[in-house]
XYZ file of C-alpha atoms in Angstrom:
540
model
C -12.031 51.227 13.628
C -13.498 49.970 10.338
C -10.258 50.777 8.537
C -8.280 48.822 11.127
C -10.575 45.798 10.856
C -10.443 45.900 7.050
C -6.659 46.081 7.096
C -6.497 43.154 9.527
C -8.839 41.109 7.345
C -6.706 41.770 4.250
C -3.628 40.605 6.177
C -5.255 37.433 7.514
C -7.084 36.470 4.295
C -4.861 33.793 2.654
C -2.117 34.653 5.173
C 1.338 35.305 3.736
C 0.291 34.990 0.078
C 1.190 38.062 -2.043
C -1.372 40.890 -2.103
C -1.817 40.534 -5.869
C -2.653 36.840 -5.403
C -5.308 37.700 -2.797
C -6.777 40.300 -5.155
C -6.926 37.785 -8.008
C -8.742 35.189 -5.860
C -11.236 37.824 -4.645
C -11.713 38.839 -8.277
C -12.493 35.217 -9.185
C -15.036 34.951 -6.370
C -16.780 38.136 -7.576
C -16.595 37.200 -11.282
C -18.089 33.701 -11.002
C -21.634 34.699 -9.915
C -21.688 37.371 -12.630
C -20.705 34.816 -15.275
C -23.175 32.278 -13.901
C -26.162 34.599 -14.265
C -25.120 36.351 -17.486
C -23.162 33.856 -19.622
C -24.623 30.663 -18.128
C -23.225 27.637 -16.235
C -21.147 26.293 -19.154
C -18.995 29.447 -19.462
C -18.885 29.889 -15.675
C -17.800 26.247 -15.331
C -14.899 26.703 -17.723
C -13.898 29.888 -15.906
C -13.893 27.869 -12.654
C -11.561 25.241 -14.203
C -9.163 27.960 -15.396
C -9.230 29.580 -11.956
C -8.587 26.280 -10.203
C -5.660 25.482 -12.517
C -4.319 28.952 -11.657
C -4.334 28.046 -7.940
C -2.427 24.846 -8.756
C 0.118 26.689 -10.906
C 0.651 29.234 -8.111
C 1.229 26.540 -5.473
C 4.553 28.142 -4.507
C 2.736 31.355 -3.575
C -0.107 29.692 -1.659
C -1.000 26.040 -1.104
C -4.008 25.399 -3.407
C -6.344 24.048 -0.709
C -7.590 27.372 0.809
C -8.061 29.300 -2.455
C -9.206 26.288 -4.488
C -11.530 25.271 -1.672
C -13.205 28.690 -1.655
C -13.835 28.392 -5.392
C -15.299 24.889 -4.910
C -17.622 26.022 -2.091
C -18.823 28.939 -4.217
C -19.523 26.562 -7.115
C -21.818 24.512 -4.865
C -23.692 27.613 -3.678
C -24.106 28.764 -7.293
C -25.660 25.419 -8.206
C -22.889 24.242 -10.563
C -22.920 20.933 -8.715
C -24.346 19.446 -5.525
C -22.869 18.121 -2.257
C -24.331 14.704 -3.148
C -22.384 14.614 -6.432
C -19.164 15.592 -4.650
C -19.742 12.882 -2.052
C -20.336 10.363 -4.843
C -17.018 11.325 -6.502
C -15.123 11.064 -3.198
C -16.797 7.785 -2.277
C -16.008 6.334 -5.707
C -12.326 7.112 -5.122
C -12.235 6.113 -1.465
C -9.368 3.670 -2.098
C -7.170 6.579 -3.206
C -8.042 8.479 -0.034
C -7.094 5.394 2.020
C -3.816 5.181 0.081
C -2.888 8.760 0.925
C -3.838 8.486 4.582
C -2.322 5.122 5.492
C 0.321 4.234 2.880
C 2.179 7.550 3.189
C 2.047 7.297 6.991
C 3.228 3.673 6.824
C 6.285 4.584 4.780
C 7.090 7.335 7.309
C 8.009 4.592 9.773
C 10.426 3.055 7.221
C 12.480 6.224 6.830
C 15.485 4.920 8.806
C 15.960 1.990 6.444
C 15.504 4.147 3.337
C 17.897 6.786 4.688
C 20.464 4.070 5.456
C 20.212 2.850 1.835
C 20.752 6.266 0.230
C 23.524 7.178 2.682
C 25.432 4.020 1.705
C 25.100 4.883 -1.990
C 26.333 8.433 -1.417
C 29.424 7.742 0.683
C 30.548 4.269 -0.423
C 30.617 4.723 -4.215
C 33.208 6.940 -5.889
C 31.908 7.250 -9.479
C 29.513 10.212 -9.861
C 27.801 8.544 -12.836
C 27.226 5.392 -10.795
C 25.921 7.379 -7.798
C 23.558 9.335 -10.083
C 22.347 6.136 -11.754
C 21.791 4.372 -8.419
C 19.926 7.368 -6.972
C 17.708 7.403 -10.056
C 17.227 3.611 -9.967
C 16.609 3.504 -6.221
C 14.109 6.359 -6.510
C 12.357 4.505 -9.344
C 12.231 1.125 -7.595
C 11.108 2.508 -4.243
C 8.474 4.778 -5.803
C 7.008 1.820 -7.684
C 5.979 0.353 -4.315
C 6.115 3.266 -1.894
C 5.006 6.893 -1.881
C 7.050 9.216 -4.115
C 6.851 12.104 -1.629
C 8.277 9.973 1.161
C 11.084 8.647 -1.039
C 11.913 12.238 -2.031
C 11.776 13.310 1.619
C 14.282 10.593 2.541
C 16.710 11.594 -0.222
C 16.394 15.218 0.892
C 16.984 14.280 4.534
C 20.236 12.527 3.605
C 21.442 15.505 1.557
C 20.361 18.093 4.134
C 21.994 16.181 6.986
C 25.358 15.910 5.235
C 25.258 19.505 3.977
C 24.438 20.749 7.478
C 27.354 18.846 9.041
C 29.857 19.961 6.382
C 28.710 23.604 6.270
C 29.083 23.853 10.052
C 32.536 22.259 9.817
C 33.876 24.685 7.185
C 32.224 27.634 8.985
C 33.921 26.723 12.277
C 30.651 26.006 14.133
C 29.844 23.011 16.301
C 26.681 20.915 16.064
C 25.134 22.799 19.010
C 25.799 26.332 17.727
C 23.061 28.438 16.123
C 23.884 28.401 12.408
C 22.456 29.810 9.141
C 23.062 27.384 6.264
C 22.227 30.089 3.703
C 25.043 32.341 4.907
C 28.547 31.595 3.607
C 30.293 34.562 5.261
C 31.971 32.378 7.894
C 33.131 29.725 5.385
C 36.899 29.465 5.100
C 38.100 31.054 1.853
C 40.007 27.969 0.683
C 36.858 25.846 1.164
C 34.472 28.060 -0.862
C 35.167 26.431 -4.235
C 34.661 22.973 -2.720
C 31.395 24.118 -1.120
C 30.058 25.409 -4.464
C 30.974 22.110 -6.123
C 29.290 20.209 -3.274
C 26.113 22.277 -3.716
C 26.051 21.508 -7.435
C 26.665 17.817 -6.700
C 23.691 17.690 -4.305
C 21.481 19.591 -6.776
C 22.262 16.975 -9.405
C 21.531 14.058 -7.086
C 18.262 15.562 -5.844
C 17.023 15.951 -9.421
C 18.151 12.453 -10.437
C 16.348 11.034 -7.414
C 13.184 13.102 -8.009
C 13.048 12.100 -11.679
C 13.592 8.510 -10.564
C 10.409 8.713 -8.481
C 8.527 9.732 -11.638
C 10.113 6.911 -13.674
C 9.099 4.281 -11.130
C 5.849 5.932 -10.093
C 4.285 5.603 -13.558
C 4.855 1.834 -13.633
C 2.615 0.516 -10.872
C -0.814 0.873 -9.327
C 0.524 2.545 -6.159
C 3.326 4.594 -7.691
C 1.228 7.764 -7.976
C -2.266 8.660 -6.681
C -3.640 9.039 -10.221
C -2.515 5.484 -11.048
C -4.888 4.144 -8.424
C -7.635 6.381 -9.807
C -7.121 5.001 -13.317
C -6.669 1.428 -12.080
C -9.810 1.682 -9.949
C -11.905 2.857 -12.903
C -10.538 0.042 -15.077
C -10.711 -2.737 -12.469
C -6.953 -3.396 -12.572
C -5.053 -4.825 -9.613
C -1.283 -4.403 -9.125
C -0.050 -6.950 -11.701
C -2.645 -6.216 -14.460
C -1.889 -2.501 -14.147
C 1.845 -3.128 -14.537
C 1.303 -5.368 -17.587
C -1.071 -2.944 -19.322
C 1.289 0.030 -18.825
C 4.530 -1.888 -19.533
C 4.709 -1.243 -23.322
C 5.082 2.464 -22.535
C 6.660 2.544 -19.078
C 9.580 0.177 -19.714
C 11.005 2.024 -22.762
C 10.614 5.312 -20.865
C 12.443 3.835 -17.849
C 15.365 2.694 -20.001
C 15.629 6.048 -21.818
C 15.348 7.935 -18.505
C 18.292 5.992 -17.049
C 20.332 6.524 -20.239
C 19.554 10.256 -20.011
C 20.881 10.233 -16.447
C 24.201 8.796 -17.652
C 24.388 11.092 -20.688
C 23.917 14.393 -18.838
C 26.570 13.374 -16.288
C 28.997 12.130 -18.919
C 28.780 15.264 -21.092
C 28.052 17.821 -18.328
C 24.807 18.986 -19.963
C 22.027 21.241 -18.579
C 23.826 21.987 -15.303
C 24.854 18.406 -14.512
C 28.348 16.980 -14.037
C 29.321 18.430 -10.627
C 31.663 16.130 -8.686
C 31.975 15.388 -4.989
C 35.372 16.766 -3.859
C 37.631 14.113 -2.327
C 38.042 15.995 0.967
C 34.282 16.194 1.423
C 33.833 12.511 0.555
C 36.290 11.515 3.294
C 34.576 13.824 5.779
C 31.103 12.457 4.953
C 32.295 8.849 5.176
C 33.680 9.463 8.680
C 30.410 11.139 9.680
C 28.333 8.228 8.340
C 30.462 5.661 10.194
C 30.104 7.630 13.436
C 26.318 7.807 13.033
C 26.057 4.042 12.405
C 28.202 3.282 15.487
C 26.071 5.622 17.605
C 22.883 3.706 16.678
C 24.213 0.475 18.197
C 22.264 -2.800 18.334
C 18.904 -1.047 18.715
C 19.483 0.755 15.433
C 20.434 -2.482 13.665
C 17.319 -4.272 14.932
C 15.161 -1.367 13.766
C 16.707 -1.513 10.275
C 16.083 -5.267 10.032
C 12.438 -4.856 11.107
C 11.897 -2.055 8.588
C 13.484 -4.122 5.802
C 11.149 -7.045 6.636
C 8.175 -4.672 6.591
C 9.305 -3.508 3.150
C 9.336 -7.108 1.896
C 5.837 -7.657 3.341
C 4.663 -4.485 1.582
C 5.957 -5.584 -1.842
C 4.515 -9.111 -1.494
C 1.125 -7.869 -0.235
C 0.848 -5.373 -3.096
C 1.918 -7.858 -5.780
C -0.584 -10.498 -4.562
C -3.273 -7.867 -3.832
C -3.931 -9.312 -0.396
C -6.037 -6.261 0.539
C -6.864 -2.724 -0.574
C -3.705 -0.615 -0.874
C -4.638 1.652 2.033
C -5.262 -1.328 4.313
C -1.848 -2.761 3.427
C -0.399 0.619 4.433
C -2.292 0.406 7.712
C -0.809 -3.039 8.350
C 2.679 -1.572 7.828
C 1.910 1.149 10.414
C 0.732 -1.458 12.941
C 3.699 -3.784 12.393
C 6.388 -1.092 12.511
C 5.000 0.858 15.454
C 4.438 -2.242 17.571
C 7.790 -3.877 16.762
C 9.911 -0.712 17.071
C 8.208 0.671 20.176
C 6.443 3.735 18.757
C 3.505 3.776 21.158
C 2.991 7.484 21.981
C 0.202 9.292 20.160
C 2.404 12.355 19.639
C 4.987 10.264 17.733
C 2.293 8.548 15.693
C 0.682 11.856 14.751
C 3.727 13.150 12.842
C 3.375 10.325 10.316
C 0.018 11.669 9.120
C 0.989 15.335 8.772
C 2.563 14.921 5.347
C -0.408 13.379 3.544
C -3.537 14.918 5.062
C -3.267 18.385 3.406
C -3.002 16.706 0.001
C -5.869 14.335 0.909
C -8.066 17.364 1.625
C -6.936 18.946 -1.654
C -7.851 15.733 -3.493
C -11.444 16.001 -2.257
C -11.478 19.581 -3.597
C -10.313 18.089 -6.938
C -13.331 15.831 -6.812
C -15.528 18.908 -6.273
C -14.246 20.445 -9.513
C -14.686 17.094 -11.275
C -18.273 17.061 -10.006
C -18.813 20.468 -11.661
C -17.343 19.131 -14.913
C -19.699 16.146 -14.806
C -22.766 18.152 -13.811
C -22.258 20.759 -16.548
C -20.759 18.317 -19.129
C -17.899 20.766 -19.665
C -15.493 18.286 -21.247
C -18.046 16.728 -23.594
C -16.927 18.789 -26.669
C -13.201 18.087 -26.063
C -13.672 14.397 -25.325
C -15.982 14.163 -28.330
C -13.352 15.730 -30.610
C -10.519 13.514 -29.360
C -12.683 10.399 -29.607
C -13.687 11.359 -33.148
C -10.073 10.666 -34.135
C -9.310 7.125 -35.198
C -6.761 4.477 -34.205
C -3.353 5.469 -32.927
C -3.916 9.173 -33.619
C -6.531 9.136 -30.877
C -4.087 7.591 -28.385
C -1.436 10.174 -29.267
C -3.947 13.018 -28.854
C -4.862 11.701 -25.400
C -1.202 11.402 -24.383
C -0.338 14.930 -25.582
C -3.442 16.585 -24.089
C -2.885 14.957 -20.695
C 0.835 15.764 -20.821
C 0.379 19.476 -21.549
C -2.330 19.944 -18.924
C -0.352 17.988 -16.319
C 2.713 20.167 -16.867
C 0.861 23.359 -15.977
C -1.602 22.085 -13.368
C -1.776 18.886 -11.320
C -1.602 15.403 -12.832
C -4.039 13.896 -10.308
C -6.674 16.460 -11.291
C -6.111 15.945 -15.018
C -6.198 12.136 -14.766
C -9.351 12.236 -12.629
C -11.167 14.346 -15.220
C -10.024 12.420 -18.285
C -10.542 8.869 -17.028
C -14.017 9.606 -15.624
C -15.196 11.481 -18.733
C -13.763 8.829 -21.073
C -15.412 6.052 -19.109
C -18.725 7.893 -19.331
C -18.317 8.076 -23.117
C -17.746 4.334 -23.348
C -20.820 3.711 -21.172
C -22.839 5.538 -23.846
C -21.130 3.474 -26.559
C -22.136 0.261 -24.796
C -25.659 1.624 -24.350
C -25.949 1.944 -28.131
C -25.200 -1.767 -28.747
C -28.471 -3.673 -29.270
C -29.070 -6.903 -27.382
C -26.729 -6.421 -24.386
C -29.636 -7.241 -22.059
C -28.827 -4.474 -19.532
C -27.862 -0.811 -19.381
C -24.471 0.310 -20.630
C -23.563 1.387 -17.081
C -24.428 -2.040 -15.671
C -22.340 -3.788 -18.329
C -19.416 -1.390 -17.781
C -19.561 -2.084 -14.029
C -19.246 -5.808 -14.726
C -16.450 -5.391 -17.304
C -14.402 -3.226 -14.901
C -15.066 -5.294 -11.779
C -11.632 -6.132 -10.351
C -12.940 -9.401 -8.900
C -14.414 -10.786 -12.143
C -12.419 -11.758 -15.232
C -13.503 -9.742 -18.261
C -13.512 -12.895 -20.418
C -16.092 -14.432 -18.066
C -18.353 -11.408 -18.461
C -18.020 -11.483 -22.259
C -18.860 -15.199 -22.229
C -22.278 -14.417 -20.716
C -23.175 -12.100 -23.610
C -24.613 -13.209 -26.979
C -21.768 -14.014 -29.379
C -22.544 -11.124 -31.754
C -22.662 -8.667 -28.839
C -19.433 -9.997 -27.304
C -17.708 -9.574 -30.681
C -18.542 -5.846 -30.535
C -17.915 -5.269 -26.828
C -14.468 -6.951 -26.726
C -12.690 -4.569 -29.166
C -14.411 -1.551 -27.591
C -13.065 -2.411 -24.134
C -9.621 -3.244 -25.541
C -9.458 0.256 -26.998
C -10.650 1.712 -23.682
C -7.714 -0.092 -22.007
C -5.303 1.623 -24.395
C -6.819 5.043 -23.740
C -6.498 4.457 -19.982
C -2.775 3.737 -20.428
C -2.414 6.880 -22.577
C -4.087 8.909 -19.808
C -1.898 7.383 -17.103
C 1.397 7.786 -18.949
C 0.428 11.198 -20.322
C -0.214 12.570 -16.834
C 2.924 10.987 -15.346
C 5.720 11.385 -17.894
C 5.590 14.874 -19.514
C 4.635 16.384 -16.131
C 8.307 16.255 -15.065
C 8.670 19.473 -17.095
C 7.695 21.701 -14.160
C 7.323 21.486 -10.372
C 3.591 22.131 -10.839
C 3.092 18.764 -12.509
C 5.029 16.534 -10.105
C 4.250 16.616 -6.394
C 7.740 15.291 -5.579
C 9.340 18.194 -7.493
C 7.124 20.735 -5.740
C 7.934 19.132 -2.396
C 11.669 19.453 -3.113
C 11.358 23.037 -4.343
C 9.457 24.194 -1.243
C 11.706 22.331 1.208
C 14.356 23.758 3.524
C 17.002 22.083 1.335
C 16.228 23.996 -1.891
C 17.571 27.426 -0.808
C 20.757 26.037 0.755
C 21.725 24.174 -2.446
C 20.484 27.138 -4.545
C 17.722 25.184 -6.306
C 15.307 27.757 -7.753
C 12.189 27.203 -9.900
C 14.031 28.153 -13.098
C 17.048 26.003 -12.288
C 14.792 23.024 -11.550
C 13.020 23.424 -14.902
C 16.408 23.556 -16.641
C 17.689 20.457 -14.821
C 14.462 18.614 -15.691
C 14.564 19.669 -19.363
C 16.705 16.803 -20.763
C 14.507 14.275 -18.980
C 11.348 16.053 -20.178
C 12.481 15.887 -23.809
C 13.756 12.304 -23.908
C 11.090 10.714 -21.693
C 8.143 12.551 -23.284
C 9.207 11.706 -26.839
C 9.882 8.077 -25.901
C 6.470 7.844 -24.253
C 4.840 9.386 -27.324
C 6.566 6.920 -29.662
C 5.682 3.982 -27.394
C 2.009 5.027 -27.253
C 1.892 5.243 -31.053
C 3.882 2.134 -31.989
C 3.621 -0.259 -29.026
C 0.111 0.180 -27.604
């Protein structure tokens, strides 16, 4: 009986994750108390960070929330941090939580319009280089204002829909037949070469679109969750964030788009697949039939969604409300005007974001441990001991490397909060500020008060010291933001959109493996990372 129960527990613990992964997590849970009471909280804290990064790196084996959450709960019981500190971290970043809950759900109701846009690009334009460039550009523009995961999901939906229709056609199956898209046995022999070319073509477009979401996502306050974290700590709204980051993000955008053209032109790193003419004609007919089937109701829905998109861009640019509340307004407008009034239909919109929202709060738990045990103090101290541009470069490289192997939201959260704490201490050391360093920092990073107005209230000699200090802090914040966003395209671990694509139903049918994705991302990783590095050094 005991043996049976033990066996059942082993099977249910972390579900379908590999046995070795379960053993490693159990090993971590046993090791941490031993380290805590023998080596002390500092060593145990660093072990916890390494273990948590491991769960992020192994996201394809098991979503990080269950395993990472167990480690976080254990850390609280061991006294590495407290529930109050975790709540403080989550409360401080409440705007990011609102963004994930409401903005992602809001964009869900705009999927028809986005899918219409990408479908038009795919079937109406003949030049592969132009299609690739437009997919990359559209992904960048949309991700600057919308959620990168949703934009990626839309691109994938277009590709999966067309692949499904064509694969059924060449396999001799109708739309109602049961069909395995991974099985090519029924594909007509003369169509096999075309099908392989079509798969390669879709792989290329998916990667161009996914990289595009990273190119656009780094540019704006809402492009990526960590942008809002950094912007919130600095007191930057939509336009100030864009202007501060622009010296780095614009050169990277240009080089990214040139890389897109170059790899297609010279057929490098697995790019250069073409869409066979027969398939293009077939897809065009399919697209026309789908548009005709939608009728007037479909056209009205597209117009309403386009208007909601315009409202979204204007509201974000003018900062009419917190980002999450703007997302909520989009949900209300689109559901009321397009007739989505059943709770079951509304619920699907929130499924995509809530697991990651829960994971984000677990991030904050690990950040709370880092703060409580001052784990990053030696590293931050070393990097900040560097002077001038070398310090900015060190920040960019450190954030880039860590973001490539773990999660960029986690890395940005740690670095921006620890760096801000350092600058609070710097302000504390200035004589004559008339308040604590924390109080002055709160005023200087208040989004509703101009920094110049705050400096004007300080004694002239004090303001002359505080101004340059905060200007340098601004530069470090940009280095953190760009460092976590740009080099992280190297692996699926660093970019949520890449991981989303890799774990989707589309990846196996177009033969997109982890290794192939890393290879396809490599030219972008090299050119964008080096451009970002040069821009941080010479233009910030």
